């Protein structure tokens, strides 16, 4: 088994991550940190803190020079952070000591690493936003198309009352819509520049520290936190919590698809399936299974990251390392969930015949609640419920509709046993979801 399925040549098609995979590589991390170092020098040069000529040279070099991540491994292992080795390698590559001395002026490793991480997380959040928007459009179309298609709703794994396939789709999509709408606020909580120095006081930057931080934020198109957040992980934890809720919403969809495709139900078609090595008849629901597995992993990783939010004192290496071990895998899990979701939505279709068969099964018992409310129009509600329960216990060779008609010949019951007339608000819920998505 590979150390990570996402980068595995064997498993990467089972757990695809799309473009997000490029954000969580050594090369992407080093490139982002160089961009931060270059932007910091440019801002300091404009403010007269370091020589303007040196600032321009550093900024240009950060854009042009390539630092080999493998060459930083030994220093990272020794120092516990990548930045000291990166700065040393960058200065050497510049071959201009008179300018190189001003690289990383007044910053600490965490400033560079965390700001670089925010540059990559900004791209990650944008990817999730675009992916969710496209997914919601597809789900909205399905919900609208099948708003009136009756199927059996199930609670505790048992038939409950009729619903519509469009309403089921809407129930999958509504949490995704809410999460998509939270993204602007999430950006405001998360995407901060970090420039606070060794102990969060920005002492090495002098009295201009707040202005330098603000200008660096502008240069990188990030937000100025107006404080140190070395040990305050509020923004990162907000992202992790949002991702956990997204994982739960997509994982629930996967769980439902596993049940709807199982033998004896078969109410949806995935348009694609996996085969068995020994059983020719098998068409395994691989994508929903991967979604459930990814959701479980994501929720578990969120628990680790929430615990890592307990940073000790002004800076905490162990908590920081925990984030490095966990956050990339967490982001890739969500990216893979989204990739599977988009593919499934494009191929998902209902099996209307199987849905109709399920509704006719069990001798019409799925309509027992509707019958009890019809009786309650002429009987006290408890008596109506008791009467229908007694009829349900008599169902055997005959169905509930026949027994009800014989027992209450003067009562209008034709609509009670017509699934299309017993959908309640299900069609409206499906169309309301489609309308909400159209308003994005």
Short mmCIF file of C-alpha atoms in Angstrom, two decimals:
data_model
loop_
_atom_site.label_atom_id
_atom_site.label_comp_id
_atom_site.label_asym_id
_atom_site.label_seq_id
_atom_site.Cartn_x
_atom_site.Cartn_y
_atom_site.Cartn_z
CA UNK A 1 0.00 0.00 0.00
CA UNK A 2 1.32 3.44 -0.91
CA UNK A 3 1.95 6.01 1.81
CA UNK A 4 -0.86 8.09 0.30
CA UNK A 5 -3.46 6.76 -2.14
CA UNK A 6 -3.78 10.19 -3.70
CA UNK A 7 -0.29 10.16 -5.16
CA UNK A 8 -0.21 6.42 -5.78
CA UNK A 9 0.15 5.19 -9.36
CA UNK A 10 -1.95 2.20 -8.32
CA UNK A 11 -4.82 3.94 -6.50
CA UNK A 12 -5.01 7.47 -7.90
CA UNK A 13 -7.89 6.62 -10.27
CA UNK A 14 -9.90 5.21 -7.38
CA UNK A 15 -9.26 8.36 -5.36
CA UNK A 16 -8.86 11.13 -7.99
CA UNK A 17 -8.10 14.65 -6.78
CA UNK A 18 -7.92 16.64 -10.03
CA UNK A 19 -6.01 19.90 -10.01
CA UNK A 20 -5.95 20.08 -6.21
CA UNK A 21 -3.20 17.47 -6.18
CA UNK A 22 -0.79 20.06 -7.57
CA UNK A 23 -1.33 22.34 -4.56
CA UNK A 24 -0.02 19.83 -2.04
CA UNK A 25 3.41 18.97 -3.37
CA UNK A 26 6.89 19.89 -2.18
CA UNK A 27 7.39 21.98 -5.30
CA UNK A 28 4.19 23.95 -4.74
CA UNK A 29 5.12 24.59 -1.11
CA UNK A 30 8.61 25.83 -1.94
CA UNK A 31 7.29 27.98 -4.79
CA UNK A 32 4.68 29.57 -2.50
CA UNK A 33 7.27 30.33 0.19
CA UNK A 34 9.56 31.98 -2.35
CA UNK A 35 6.68 34.13 -3.53
CA UNK A 36 6.13 35.26 0.06
CA UNK A 37 9.82 36.04 0.55
CA UNK A 38 9.84 38.02 -2.69
CA UNK A 39 6.70 39.96 -1.80
CA UNK A 40 8.04 40.75 1.67
CA UNK A 41 11.27 42.14 0.24
CA UNK A 42 9.37 44.22 -2.33
CA UNK A 43 7.17 45.77 0.36
CA UNK A 44 10.13 46.48 2.63
CA UNK A 45 11.99 48.08 -0.27
CA UNK A 46 9.03 50.34 -1.07
CA UNK A 47 8.91 51.40 2.59
CA UNK A 48 12.65 52.10 2.76
CA UNK A 49 13.31 49.35 5.30
CA UNK A 50 15.78 47.58 3.03
CA UNK A 51 17.57 49.04 -0.01
CA UNK A 52 15.23 49.38 -2.97
CA UNK A 53 17.82 47.83 -5.31
CA UNK A 54 18.14 44.78 -3.07
CA UNK A 55 14.36 44.51 -2.75
CA UNK A 56 13.93 44.50 -6.53
CA UNK A 57 16.69 41.91 -6.94
CA UNK A 58 15.17 39.62 -4.29
CA UNK A 59 11.67 39.94 -5.72
CA UNK A 60 12.85 39.13 -9.23
CA UNK A 61 14.98 36.24 -8.02
CA UNK A 62 12.03 34.77 -6.09
CA UNK A 63 10.07 34.70 -9.34
CA UNK A 64 12.85 33.21 -11.44
CA UNK A 65 15.01 30.93 -9.30
CA UNK A 66 14.10 27.32 -8.59
CA UNK A 67 14.99 25.70 -5.27
CA UNK A 68 15.13 21.90 -5.24
CA UNK A 69 12.89 20.64 -2.39
CA UNK A 70 15.03 17.53 -2.02
CA UNK A 71 18.01 19.70 -1.20
CA UNK A 72 16.18 21.08 1.83
CA UNK A 73 15.45 17.70 3.41
CA UNK A 74 18.46 17.48 5.71
CA UNK A 75 18.04 21.01 7.04
CA UNK A 76 14.32 20.46 7.53
CA UNK A 77 14.97 17.29 9.48
CA UNK A 78 17.43 19.12 11.69
CA UNK A 79 15.51 22.38 12.16
CA UNK A 80 11.96 21.08 12.20
CA UNK A 81 10.98 23.71 9.64
CA UNK A 82 11.76 24.20 5.97
CA UNK A 83 12.38 27.93 5.95
CA UNK A 84 15.98 28.11 7.32
CA UNK A 85 17.16 25.70 4.66
CA UNK A 86 15.10 27.48 2.02
CA UNK A 87 16.51 30.88 2.90
CA UNK A 88 20.06 29.56 2.85
CA UNK A 89 19.54 27.85 -0.52
CA UNK A 90 17.85 30.92 -1.96
CA UNK A 91 20.65 33.24 -0.86
CA UNK A 92 23.22 30.92 -2.39
CA UNK A 93 21.37 30.70 -5.69
CA UNK A 94 21.11 34.49 -5.89
CA UNK A 95 24.92 34.78 -6.05
CA UNK A 96 24.64 38.34 -4.80
CA UNK A 97 25.47 38.49 -1.09
CA UNK A 98 25.05 42.27 -0.99
CA UNK A 99 21.35 41.73 -1.81
CA UNK A 100 20.85 38.26 -0.32
CA UNK A 101 21.51 39.54 3.21
CA UNK A 102 18.10 41.23 3.16
CA UNK A 103 16.12 38.08 2.39
CA UNK A 104 13.67 37.13 5.17
CA UNK A 105 14.30 40.44 6.95
CA UNK A 106 12.50 40.53 10.33
CA UNK A 107 10.30 37.48 9.62
CA UNK A 108 10.21 34.10 11.30
CA UNK A 109 9.81 30.69 9.70
CA UNK A 110 6.18 30.40 10.70
CA UNK A 111 5.37 33.71 9.01
CA UNK A 112 6.65 32.47 5.68
CA UNK A 113 5.30 28.94 5.95
CA UNK A 114 1.81 29.94 7.10
CA UNK A 115 1.43 32.75 4.59
CA UNK A 116 2.52 30.38 1.83
CA UNK A 117 -0.02 27.88 3.07
CA UNK A 118 -2.73 30.50 2.82
CA UNK A 119 -1.83 31.13 -0.81
CA UNK A 120 -2.41 27.44 -1.54
CA UNK A 121 -5.53 27.19 0.62
CA UNK A 122 -6.96 30.15 -1.28
CA UNK A 123 -6.67 28.13 -4.47
CA UNK A 124 -8.11 25.07 -2.73
CA UNK A 125 -11.17 27.00 -1.50
CA UNK A 126 -11.70 28.45 -4.98
CA UNK A 127 -11.54 24.97 -6.46
CA UNK A 128 -14.13 23.71 -3.98
CA UNK A 129 -16.35 26.70 -4.70
CA UNK A 130 -16.29 26.14 -8.46
CA UNK A 131 -16.73 22.39 -8.06
CA UNK A 132 -19.70 22.79 -5.75
CA UNK A 133 -21.33 25.31 -8.08
CA UNK A 134 -21.08 22.87 -11.01
CA UNK A 135 -22.28 19.96 -8.88
CA UNK A 136 -25.26 21.94 -7.63
CA UNK A 137 -26.30 22.81 -11.17
CA UNK A 138 -26.35 19.13 -12.10
CA UNK A 139 -28.27 18.18 -8.95
CA UNK A 140 -30.77 20.97 -9.52
CA UNK A 141 -31.48 19.69 -13.02
CA UNK A 142 -32.04 16.18 -11.68
CA UNK A 143 -34.31 17.47 -8.91
CA UNK A 144 -36.39 19.50 -11.35
CA UNK A 145 -36.66 16.67 -13.86
CA UNK A 146 -37.76 14.09 -11.29
CA UNK A 147 -39.71 16.31 -8.90
CA UNK A 148 -42.88 14.25 -9.42
CA UNK A 149 -41.38 10.76 -9.73
CA UNK A 150 -42.76 8.75 -6.78
CA UNK A 151 -40.56 6.44 -4.75
CA UNK A 152 -40.63 4.93 -1.30
CA UNK A 153 -39.12 6.99 1.46
CA UNK A 154 -37.35 4.87 4.05
CA UNK A 155 -36.74 5.42 7.74
CA UNK A 156 -34.83 2.92 9.89
CA UNK A 157 -34.33 1.06 6.61
CA UNK A 158 -38.10 0.44 6.31
CA UNK A 159 -40.72 1.86 3.97
CA UNK A 160 -42.19 5.02 5.50
CA UNK A 161 -44.38 7.08 3.14
CA UNK A 162 -44.06 8.04 -0.54
CA UNK A 163 -41.64 10.77 -1.56
CA UNK A 164 -40.21 11.76 -4.94
CA UNK A 165 -36.80 11.12 -6.42
CA UNK A 166 -36.49 14.84 -7.01
CA UNK A 167 -37.01 15.47 -3.30
CA UNK A 168 -34.32 12.92 -2.45
CA UNK A 169 -31.94 14.72 -4.81
CA UNK A 170 -32.88 18.03 -3.18
CA UNK A 171 -32.16 16.57 0.26
CA UNK A 172 -28.68 15.65 -0.96
CA UNK A 173 -28.18 19.08 -2.46
CA UNK A 174 -29.51 21.44 0.21
CA UNK A 175 -26.56 21.01 2.61
CA UNK A 176 -24.18 21.51 -0.31
CA UNK A 177 -25.97 24.72 -1.25
CA UNK A 178 -25.71 26.03 2.30
CA UNK A 179 -22.00 25.16 2.43
CA UNK A 180 -21.40 26.81 -0.94
CA UNK A 181 -23.04 29.98 0.36
CA UNK A 182 -20.76 30.02 3.41
CA UNK A 183 -17.57 30.28 1.34
CA UNK A 184 -17.33 34.10 1.20
CA UNK A 185 -17.52 34.28 5.00
CA UNK A 186 -15.07 31.40 5.28
CA UNK A 187 -12.51 33.31 3.22
CA UNK A 188 -12.78 36.24 5.62
CA UNK A 189 -12.09 33.93 8.57
CA UNK A 190 -9.22 32.08 6.97
CA UNK A 191 -7.09 33.84 4.38
CA UNK A 192 -4.75 35.89 6.54
CA UNK A 193 -1.16 36.90 6.00
CA UNK A 194 1.20 36.08 8.87
CA UNK A 195 3.98 38.48 9.86
CA UNK A 196 4.50 38.46 13.61
CA UNK A 197 8.11 37.45 14.16
CA UNK A 198 9.64 35.03 16.59
CA UNK A 199 7.20 35.36 19.52
CA UNK A 200 4.27 37.09 17.87
CA UNK A 201 5.47 40.58 18.83
CA UNK A 202 7.03 41.51 15.46
CA UNK A 203 9.86 43.03 17.50
CA UNK A 204 12.47 42.64 14.75
CA UNK A 205 10.31 44.64 12.34
CA UNK A 206 10.20 47.72 14.54
CA UNK A 207 7.40 50.29 14.81
CA UNK A 208 6.46 49.88 11.15
CA UNK A 209 5.48 46.25 11.67
CA UNK A 210 1.71 46.79 11.36
CA UNK A 211 2.17 48.75 8.14
CA UNK A 212 4.54 46.15 6.69
CA UNK A 213 2.04 43.40 7.46
CA UNK A 214 -0.80 45.38 5.87
CA UNK A 215 1.23 46.06 2.72
CA UNK A 216 2.31 42.43 2.49
CA UNK A 217 -1.34 41.40 2.69
CA UNK A 218 -2.16 43.73 -0.20
CA UNK A 219 0.77 42.46 -2.25
CA UNK A 220 -0.36 38.85 -1.86
CA UNK A 221 -4.09 39.58 -2.05
CA UNK A 222 -4.61 38.17 1.42
CA UNK A 223 -6.20 39.76 4.48
CA UNK A 224 -4.43 41.62 7.25
CA UNK A 225 -5.34 39.98 10.59
CA UNK A 226 -4.12 43.07 12.46
CA UNK A 227 -2.62 40.75 15.07
CA UNK A 228 -0.48 37.67 15.51
CA UNK A 229 -2.19 34.33 14.93
CA UNK A 230 0.80 32.05 15.52
CA UNK A 231 -1.10 30.12 18.20
CA UNK A 232 -4.63 31.16 17.24
CA UNK A 233 -5.92 28.54 14.83
CA UNK A 234 -9.47 29.89 14.64
CA UNK A 235 -9.40 30.44 10.88
CA UNK A 236 -7.87 27.08 10.10
CA UNK A 237 -10.31 25.31 12.41
CA UNK A 238 -13.19 27.09 10.69
CA UNK A 239 -12.00 25.67 7.38
CA UNK A 240 -11.64 22.22 8.91
CA UNK A 241 -15.14 22.34 10.38
CA UNK A 242 -16.59 23.46 7.05
CA UNK A 243 -14.79 20.62 5.29
CA UNK A 244 -16.09 18.11 7.84
CA UNK A 245 -19.67 19.16 7.19
CA UNK A 246 -19.08 18.93 3.46
CA UNK A 247 -17.61 15.46 3.88
CA UNK A 248 -20.67 14.41 5.90
CA UNK A 249 -23.06 15.75 3.26
CA UNK A 250 -21.27 14.01 0.39
CA UNK A 251 -20.73 10.85 2.43
CA UNK A 252 -24.45 10.65 3.25
CA UNK A 253 -25.12 10.77 -0.48
CA UNK A 254 -22.70 7.88 -0.97
CA UNK A 255 -24.40 5.87 1.80
CA UNK A 256 -27.81 6.38 0.21
CA UNK A 257 -26.53 5.30 -3.20
CA UNK A 258 -25.10 2.12 -1.72
CA UNK A 259 -28.55 1.27 -0.38
CA UNK A 260 -30.46 2.32 -3.49
CA UNK A 261 -28.26 0.16 -5.74
CA UNK A 262 -28.23 -2.96 -3.58
CA UNK A 263 -29.77 -6.21 -4.79
CA UNK A 264 -33.52 -6.23 -4.25
CA UNK A 265 -33.83 -2.44 -4.46
CA UNK A 266 -31.98 -1.25 -7.57
CA UNK A 267 -33.89 2.02 -7.76
CA UNK A 268 -31.04 4.02 -9.32
CA UNK A 269 -28.45 3.39 -11.98
CA UNK A 270 -24.94 4.79 -11.58
CA UNK A 271 -24.12 4.46 -15.25
CA UNK A 272 -20.85 2.81 -14.28
CA UNK A 273 -19.88 0.02 -11.94
CA UNK A 274 -16.97 -2.14 -10.90
CA UNK A 275 -16.56 -5.83 -11.63
CA UNK A 276 -15.60 -8.74 -9.40
CA UNK A 277 -12.54 -10.91 -9.99
CA UNK A 278 -14.64 -14.07 -9.60
CA UNK A 279 -18.39 -13.27 -9.84
CA UNK A 280 -19.39 -12.41 -13.42
CA UNK A 281 -22.77 -10.99 -12.43
CA UNK A 282 -21.42 -8.34 -10.06
CA UNK A 283 -21.63 -4.61 -10.77
CA UNK A 284 -20.19 -3.06 -7.65
CA UNK A 285 -21.02 0.53 -6.62
CA UNK A 286 -17.37 1.55 -6.46
CA UNK A 287 -17.78 5.33 -6.55
CA UNK A 288 -20.30 5.54 -3.68
CA UNK A 289 -18.09 3.20 -1.65
CA UNK A 290 -15.11 5.48 -2.25
CA UNK A 291 -17.21 8.47 -1.20
CA UNK A 292 -18.17 6.87 2.09
CA UNK A 293 -14.56 5.84 2.78
CA UNK A 294 -13.29 9.34 1.97
CA UNK A 295 -15.94 10.93 4.16
CA UNK A 296 -14.98 8.72 7.08
CA UNK A 297 -11.33 9.60 6.63
CA UNK A 298 -12.10 13.31 6.36
CA UNK A 299 -14.20 13.35 9.52
CA UNK A 300 -11.45 11.51 11.39
CA UNK A 301 -8.79 13.92 10.16
CA UNK A 302 -10.95 16.82 11.28
CA UNK A 303 -10.94 15.43 14.81
CA UNK A 304 -7.13 15.35 14.76
CA UNK A 305 -6.91 18.92 13.50
CA UNK A 306 -9.43 20.25 15.98
CA UNK A 307 -7.32 18.69 18.75
CA UNK A 308 -4.19 20.22 17.24
CA UNK A 309 -5.80 23.62 17.69
CA UNK A 310 -4.62 23.49 21.31
CA UNK A 311 -1.36 25.31 20.63
CA UNK A 312 0.78 25.75 23.71
CA UNK A 313 2.21 29.15 24.63
CA UNK A 314 3.23 31.52 21.81
CA UNK A 315 4.24 28.84 19.31
CA UNK A 316 3.89 25.08 19.39
CA UNK A 317 6.00 22.85 17.17
CA UNK A 318 4.15 19.62 17.94
CA UNK A 319 0.76 21.12 17.08
CA UNK A 320 2.25 22.66 13.96
CA UNK A 321 3.71 19.32 12.84
CA UNK A 322 0.33 17.67 13.42
CA UNK A 323 -1.22 20.11 10.96
CA UNK A 324 1.43 19.26 8.36
CA UNK A 325 0.75 15.56 8.75
CA UNK A 326 -2.99 15.94 8.49
CA UNK A 327 -4.19 18.99 6.57
CA UNK A 328 -2.94 17.99 3.08
CA UNK A 329 -4.57 14.56 3.35
CA UNK A 330 -7.75 16.23 4.57
CA UNK A 331 -7.88 18.63 1.62
CA UNK A 332 -7.16 15.84 -0.85
CA UNK A 333 -9.92 13.71 0.68
CA UNK A 334 -12.42 16.50 0.05
CA UNK A 335 -11.11 17.05 -3.47
CA UNK A 336 -11.55 13.36 -4.23
CA UNK A 337 -15.06 13.37 -2.76
CA UNK A 338 -15.97 16.23 -5.05
CA UNK A 339 -14.48 14.50 -8.11
CA UNK A 340 -16.53 11.36 -7.45
CA UNK A 341 -19.65 13.42 -6.84
CA UNK A 342 -19.37 15.25 -10.15
CA UNK A 343 -18.91 12.00 -12.07
CA UNK A 344 -21.81 10.31 -10.31
CA UNK A 345 -24.18 13.19 -10.92
CA UNK A 346 -23.40 13.17 -14.63
CA UNK A 347 -24.33 9.47 -14.88
CA UNK A 348 -27.03 9.04 -12.22
CA UNK A 349 -30.52 8.04 -13.34
CA UNK A 350 -33.60 6.62 -11.59
CA UNK A 351 -35.14 3.22 -12.26
CA UNK A 352 -38.79 4.25 -12.30
CA UNK A 353 -40.04 0.67 -12.67
CA UNK A 354 -38.15 -0.49 -9.58
CA UNK A 355 -39.48 2.51 -7.65
CA UNK A 356 -43.04 1.67 -8.69
CA UNK A 357 -42.55 -1.96 -7.71
CA UNK A 358 -41.33 -0.95 -4.26
CA UNK A 359 -44.34 1.30 -3.77
CA UNK A 360 -46.69 -1.61 -4.62
CA UNK A 361 -44.88 -4.04 -2.37
CA UNK A 362 -45.99 -5.00 1.14
CA UNK A 363 -49.66 -4.92 0.20
CA UNK A 364 -49.94 -1.13 0.27
CA UNK A 365 -48.78 -0.70 3.86
CA UNK A 366 -46.75 2.35 2.83
CA UNK A 367 -50.07 4.23 2.64
CA UNK A 368 -51.14 3.39 6.21
CA UNK A 369 -50.37 6.86 7.58
CA UNK A 370 -52.40 8.57 4.84
CA UNK A 371 -55.30 6.22 5.53
CA UNK A 372 -55.19 7.00 9.24
CA UNK A 373 -55.45 10.72 8.57
CA UNK A 374 -58.36 10.17 6.16
CA UNK A 375 -60.17 8.24 8.91
CA UNK A 376 -59.31 11.00 11.36
CA UNK A 377 -61.60 13.28 9.38
CA UNK A 378 -64.53 11.38 10.89
CA UNK A 379 -62.97 9.68 13.94
CA UNK A 380 -60.82 10.94 16.80
CA UNK A 381 -57.19 10.63 15.79
CA UNK A 382 -56.27 7.88 18.35
CA UNK A 383 -59.23 5.77 17.20
CA UNK A 384 -58.30 6.26 13.56
CA UNK A 385 -54.73 5.15 14.22
CA UNK A 386 -55.89 2.09 16.14
CA UNK A 387 -58.33 1.13 13.38
CA UNK A 388 -55.65 1.35 10.67
CA UNK A 389 -53.18 -0.58 12.79
CA UNK A 390 -55.76 -3.34 13.14
CA UNK A 391 -56.26 -3.40 9.36
CA UNK A 392 -52.49 -3.58 8.85
CA UNK A 393 -52.34 -6.67 11.03
CA UNK A 394 -54.92 -8.36 8.81
CA UNK A 395 -52.94 -7.79 5.60
CA UNK A 396 -51.90 -11.08 4.09
CA UNK A 397 -53.24 -12.40 0.83
CA UNK A 398 -55.17 -9.16 0.38
CA UNK A 399 -53.73 -5.66 0.43
CA UNK A 400 -54.50 -2.68 2.64
CA UNK A 401 -56.47 -0.91 -0.09
CA UNK A 402 -58.88 -3.83 -0.48
CA UNK A 403 -59.37 -4.19 3.27
CA UNK A 404 -59.94 -0.46 3.69
CA UNK A 405 -62.48 -0.37 0.86
CA UNK A 406 -64.41 -3.29 2.38
CA UNK A 407 -64.31 -1.83 5.89
CA UNK A 408 -65.16 1.75 4.90
CA UNK A 409 -67.20 1.48 1.68
CA UNK A 410 -68.55 5.02 1.97
CA UNK A 411 -65.13 6.65 2.39
CA UNK A 412 -63.29 8.14 -0.63
CA UNK A 413 -59.96 6.31 -0.73
CA UNK A 414 -58.75 6.27 -4.34
CA UNK A 415 -56.26 9.11 -3.79
CA UNK A 416 -54.97 7.53 -0.58
CA UNK A 417 -53.50 4.58 -2.47
CA UNK A 418 -52.14 6.59 -5.40
CA UNK A 419 -48.46 7.38 -4.74
CA UNK A 420 -48.52 10.32 -7.14
CA UNK A 421 -51.18 11.97 -4.96
CA UNK A 422 -49.42 11.22 -1.69
CA UNK A 423 -46.13 13.06 -2.26
CA UNK A 424 -46.97 15.92 0.09
CA UNK A 425 -44.45 18.74 -0.27
CA UNK A 426 -41.85 16.55 -1.99
CA UNK A 427 -42.32 18.02 -5.50
CA UNK A 428 -42.32 21.56 -4.11
CA UNK A 429 -39.11 20.84 -2.16
CA UNK A 430 -37.43 19.55 -5.30
CA UNK A 431 -38.42 22.60 -7.32
CA UNK A 432 -37.56 25.02 -4.52
CA UNK A 433 -34.06 23.57 -4.42
CA UNK A 434 -33.70 23.94 -8.19
CA UNK A 435 -34.87 27.55 -7.95
CA UNK A 436 -32.39 28.32 -5.16
CA UNK A 437 -29.53 26.91 -7.19
CA UNK A 438 -30.59 28.93 -10.25
CA UNK A 439 -30.25 32.05 -8.13
CA UNK A 440 -26.54 31.45 -7.46
#
